[in-house]
XYZ file of C-alpha atoms in Angstrom:
310
model
C 0.000 0.000 0.000
C 3.061 2.278 0.095
C 4.462 4.521 2.771
C 2.442 6.660 5.153
C 2.399 9.999 6.906
C 4.056 9.099 10.203
C 5.607 6.085 11.846
C 3.513 3.250 13.196
C 4.395 0.295 15.352
C 2.419 -2.847 15.916
C 2.796 -2.758 19.696
C 1.037 -1.390 22.740
C 3.325 1.597 23.344
C 1.089 4.183 21.719
C 0.325 7.382 23.601
C -1.505 10.434 22.623
C -0.477 11.256 20.353
C 7.666 29.548 14.642
C 14.276 46.282 11.163
C 10.310 45.686 10.828
C 7.662 47.729 12.510
C 6.411 46.451 15.873
C 3.959 43.631 15.468
C 0.658 43.046 17.172
C 0.856 40.042 19.438
C -1.442 37.124 18.651
C -2.489 34.154 20.676
C -3.573 30.954 19.010
C -6.483 29.135 20.532
C -7.599 25.739 19.404
C -11.277 26.037 20.172
C -12.048 29.723 20.051
C -11.045 33.081 18.649
C -7.552 34.323 18.040
C -7.161 37.169 20.453
C -5.315 40.284 19.372
C -3.751 42.690 21.849
C -4.266 46.462 21.831
C -7.450 47.540 20.184
C -6.950 45.514 17.052
C -9.621 43.279 15.531
C -10.242 39.738 16.604
C -10.139 37.058 14.028
C -11.521 33.586 14.624
C -14.181 31.110 13.772
C -16.186 30.940 16.914
C -15.575 32.019 20.454
C -17.961 29.453 21.815
C -17.436 25.834 22.669
C -16.696 23.512 19.748
C -19.605 21.396 18.624
C -17.528 18.378 17.613
C -16.846 15.317 19.764
C -15.536 16.042 23.240
C -11.768 15.623 23.470
C -10.527 13.459 26.344
C -6.842 12.968 27.104
C -7.459 9.262 27.535
C -10.204 6.721 27.820
C -11.270 6.601 31.432
C -13.254 3.424 31.057
C -12.172 -0.040 32.121
C -12.843 -3.507 30.855
C -15.284 -5.703 32.741
C -14.940 -9.420 32.199
C -11.820 -9.241 29.996
C -12.131 -9.605 26.233
C -15.749 -9.306 25.327
C -16.561 -7.337 28.466
C -18.183 -3.936 28.388
C -16.215 -0.747 28.151
C -17.463 1.691 30.753
C -16.565 5.167 31.940
C -16.343 8.668 30.478
C -14.614 7.531 27.290
C -17.078 4.765 26.554
C -20.624 5.393 27.784
C -22.709 2.231 27.954
C -25.574 1.817 25.554
C -28.993 1.168 27.000
C -29.450 -2.044 25.069
C -27.288 -5.121 25.509
C -27.939 -5.905 21.870
C -26.107 -2.769 20.781
C -23.136 -3.648 22.973
C -23.092 -7.115 21.508
C -23.103 -5.818 17.916
C -20.316 -3.346 18.672
C -18.309 -6.088 20.349
C -18.681 -8.315 17.310
C -17.614 -5.477 15.045
C -14.580 -4.703 17.194
C -13.549 -8.356 17.336
C -13.675 -8.492 13.537
C -10.701 -6.115 13.316
C -9.018 -6.667 16.688
C -5.339 -7.625 16.777
C -4.679 -11.273 17.577
C -2.310 -10.461 20.429
C -3.619 -7.186 21.843
C -7.052 -5.838 22.684
C -6.780 -3.022 20.130
C -7.236 -2.533 16.397
C -3.818 -2.004 14.816
C -2.708 -1.185 11.275
C -3.733 -4.487 9.708
C -7.180 -4.214 11.250
C -7.531 -0.587 10.188
C -6.687 -1.591 6.618
C -9.362 -4.269 6.693
C -11.859 -1.827 8.194
C -11.149 0.699 5.434
C -11.495 -1.999 2.778
C -14.857 -3.091 4.182
C -16.022 0.540 4.241
C -14.910 0.998 0.645
C -12.476 3.748 1.655
C -8.830 4.393 0.894
C -6.871 4.719 4.164
C -6.061 8.297 3.074
C -9.726 9.198 2.608
C -10.935 12.218 4.562
C -13.726 10.134 6.086
C -11.144 7.873 7.736
C -9.720 10.933 9.474
C -13.263 11.982 10.377
C -13.930 8.575 11.931
C -10.715 8.828 13.966
C -11.936 12.255 15.146
C -15.250 10.783 16.184
C -13.363 8.080 18.069
C -11.064 10.679 19.640
C -8.251 8.333 18.618
C -4.993 9.083 20.388
C -2.714 7.937 17.583
C -2.611 6.788 14.000
C -2.864 3.100 13.160
C -4.571 2.236 16.412
C -8.090 2.202 17.820
C -8.516 1.081 21.404
C -11.747 -0.647 22.341
C -12.941 2.496 24.126
C -12.120 4.744 21.162
C -13.801 2.457 18.662
C -16.955 2.117 20.755
C -17.063 5.897 21.289
C -16.815 6.631 17.552
C -19.466 4.101 16.596
C -21.854 5.335 19.277
C -21.305 8.956 18.251
C -22.248 7.989 14.692
C -25.083 5.747 15.913
C -23.622 2.867 13.948
C -23.085 -0.723 15.011
C -22.262 -2.449 11.720
C -20.224 -1.893 8.581
C -23.429 -1.145 6.704
C -24.519 1.533 9.151
C -21.008 2.989 9.380
C -20.874 3.236 5.606
C -24.234 4.995 5.620
C -23.524 7.386 8.518
C -19.959 8.540 7.832
C -20.766 10.817 4.855
C -23.072 12.847 7.132
C -19.949 14.127 8.907
C -19.431 16.473 5.933
C -22.638 18.258 6.908
C -21.629 18.451 10.554
C -18.325 20.042 9.582
C -20.067 22.963 7.898
C -20.238 24.287 11.434
C -17.105 26.402 11.969
C -16.528 25.282 15.559
C -16.823 21.614 14.637
C -14.327 22.015 11.798
C -11.905 23.874 14.069
C -12.125 20.997 16.539
C -11.329 18.484 13.801
C -8.506 20.715 12.523
C -6.871 20.928 15.959
C -7.374 17.201 16.504
C -5.502 16.433 13.265
C -2.247 17.943 14.557
C -2.195 15.935 17.771
C -3.318 12.824 15.916
C -0.368 13.052 13.503
C 2.249 13.611 16.213
C 4.503 10.808 17.417
C 4.132 11.877 21.017
C 5.608 8.617 22.298
C 8.820 9.591 20.520
C 8.792 13.021 22.143
C 7.781 14.713 18.901
C 6.438 18.251 19.423
C 6.343 19.457 15.800
C 5.200 17.777 12.592
C 7.803 17.098 9.914
C 7.222 19.236 6.816
C 6.008 16.361 4.631
C 3.659 15.073 7.329
C 2.185 18.542 7.918
C 1.698 19.112 4.174
C -0.054 15.761 3.794
C -2.313 16.489 6.764
C -3.150 19.978 5.428
C -4.204 18.433 2.129
C -6.319 15.891 3.954
C -8.000 18.023 6.606
C -8.982 20.711 4.077
C -10.617 18.274 1.663
C -14.163 19.500 2.514
C -13.390 23.242 2.271
C -9.936 24.035 0.828
C -9.001 27.697 1.379
C -7.947 29.741 -1.666
C -4.460 30.186 -0.215
C -3.786 26.464 0.189
C -2.275 25.763 -3.283
C 0.296 28.557 -2.848
C 1.087 27.468 0.697
C 1.669 23.853 -0.339
C 3.846 24.974 -3.228
C 5.911 27.077 -0.824
C 6.415 24.090 1.468
C 7.316 21.889 -1.483
C 9.927 24.344 -2.820
C 11.541 25.033 0.548
C 12.369 21.646 2.069
C 15.482 22.927 3.841
C 13.890 26.103 5.193
C 10.774 24.371 6.504
C 11.787 21.412 8.603
C 8.958 21.298 11.102
C 5.546 22.771 11.854
C 4.789 23.646 15.472
C 1.390 23.425 17.103
C 1.128 27.242 17.148
C 1.918 27.450 13.424
C -0.586 24.710 12.649
C -3.368 26.358 14.619
C -2.645 29.859 13.317
C -2.662 28.735 9.673
C -6.417 28.275 9.854
C -6.787 31.979 10.710
C -4.068 33.017 8.247
C -5.820 31.193 5.414
C -9.087 32.943 6.287
C -7.512 36.412 6.453
C -5.089 36.323 3.500
C -5.880 35.911 -0.202
C -3.580 34.247 -2.757
C -2.444 37.719 -3.906
C -1.515 38.362 -0.253
C -4.188 41.017 0.217
C -5.113 40.935 3.878
C -1.537 40.270 4.964
C 0.195 42.855 7.160
C 3.685 42.610 8.599
C 2.394 44.585 11.594
C 0.568 41.482 12.808
C 2.669 38.927 14.645
C 2.033 35.867 12.527
C 4.410 32.940 13.074
C 7.744 33.488 11.360
C 6.991 30.788 8.797
C 4.097 32.888 7.482
C 6.399 35.909 7.113
C 8.814 33.713 5.158
C 5.925 32.613 2.958
C 4.949 36.255 2.339
C 8.523 37.153 1.354
C 8.633 34.155 -0.985
C 5.294 35.082 -2.501
C 6.140 38.759 -3.012
C 9.604 37.883 -4.332
C 8.360 35.304 -6.780
C 5.393 37.367 -7.984
C 4.011 34.101 -9.174
C 1.090 33.859 -11.592
C -1.994 31.960 -10.548
C -1.483 28.221 -10.305
C -5.009 26.743 -10.396
C -5.334 23.133 -9.420
C -2.032 22.846 -7.563
C -3.686 21.533 -4.420
C -5.548 18.823 -6.298
C -2.504 17.947 -8.400
C -0.245 17.746 -5.391
C -2.759 15.646 -3.481
C -2.940 13.169 -6.333
C 0.848 13.056 -6.535
C 1.126 12.242 -2.817
C -1.567 9.584 -3.006
C 0.058 7.989 -6.039
C 3.314 7.636 -4.111
C 1.552 6.248 -1.051
C 2.201 9.013 1.486
C -1.159 8.475 3.140
C -1.432 4.709 3.211
C -0.751 2.056 5.802
C 1.685 -0.797 6.140
C 3.514 -2.205 9.129
C 6.500 -2.864 6.908
C 6.951 0.825 6.117
C 8.682 3.470 8.179
C 5.581 5.616 8.202
C 1.988 5.148 9.118
C -1.609 5.654 8.273
C -4.505 7.728 9.310
């Protein structure tokens, strides 16, 4: 299936997984507005609470009765009907690893195949978001149950029918921001102490997360990353979060950009590159680049590769 966006291991060691005029200080917030000091404007999607799935740092449930027991607790609320629990258990067991009580890369590949989805499909990321999955290539029992219950699905047929509805849910700005922030943490190798995404991983995730609503600036941004591999080695959490606001505020011709505003330094470098190049319009770059990455397997899954899947 090719290589993938970040490394994956088939074990149980997964954890949750930037002489000018003075600038106006900005503060990136994952689930609200971007606050601007002084009396400057505020730019953000929604200052209220995100409407997507609640994010938990871990599943607080526990197993009762070992394999086949119920998953209980905050992360995995019990269904009212035993029949639903039984159907979810059967579904989980279908993809569960033979040695561990989790779904690992092989099981995720089989799940994607049964859903008729490529592992790099946006809906696979959306399902991981619904599950509040801590890391790529792995669904714990609690995460899997949580995602299925959130979607009100307990079979492959119902999952296949319910997943496309996530596109409608993500028309809500707060829900999309929640998914966007989730994607950064999801792609991190936190168990390796990683605090920033490698350039290629970040670019692949930007292509993926913006599939429903790609901003006009995205093709230029991806081209900048592609042409500056040495200058852009990693993308911090602050840069990732602020790009959502940057892409809303700035047009491809850079109208809306001001050096007075304290964007992350990578955005200033992008502006200098853009102004220096004075590039003509490059329609379709985002789609072309996405196809190129998919054709070389950047967003696929295999335990034999150095990198991992969604």
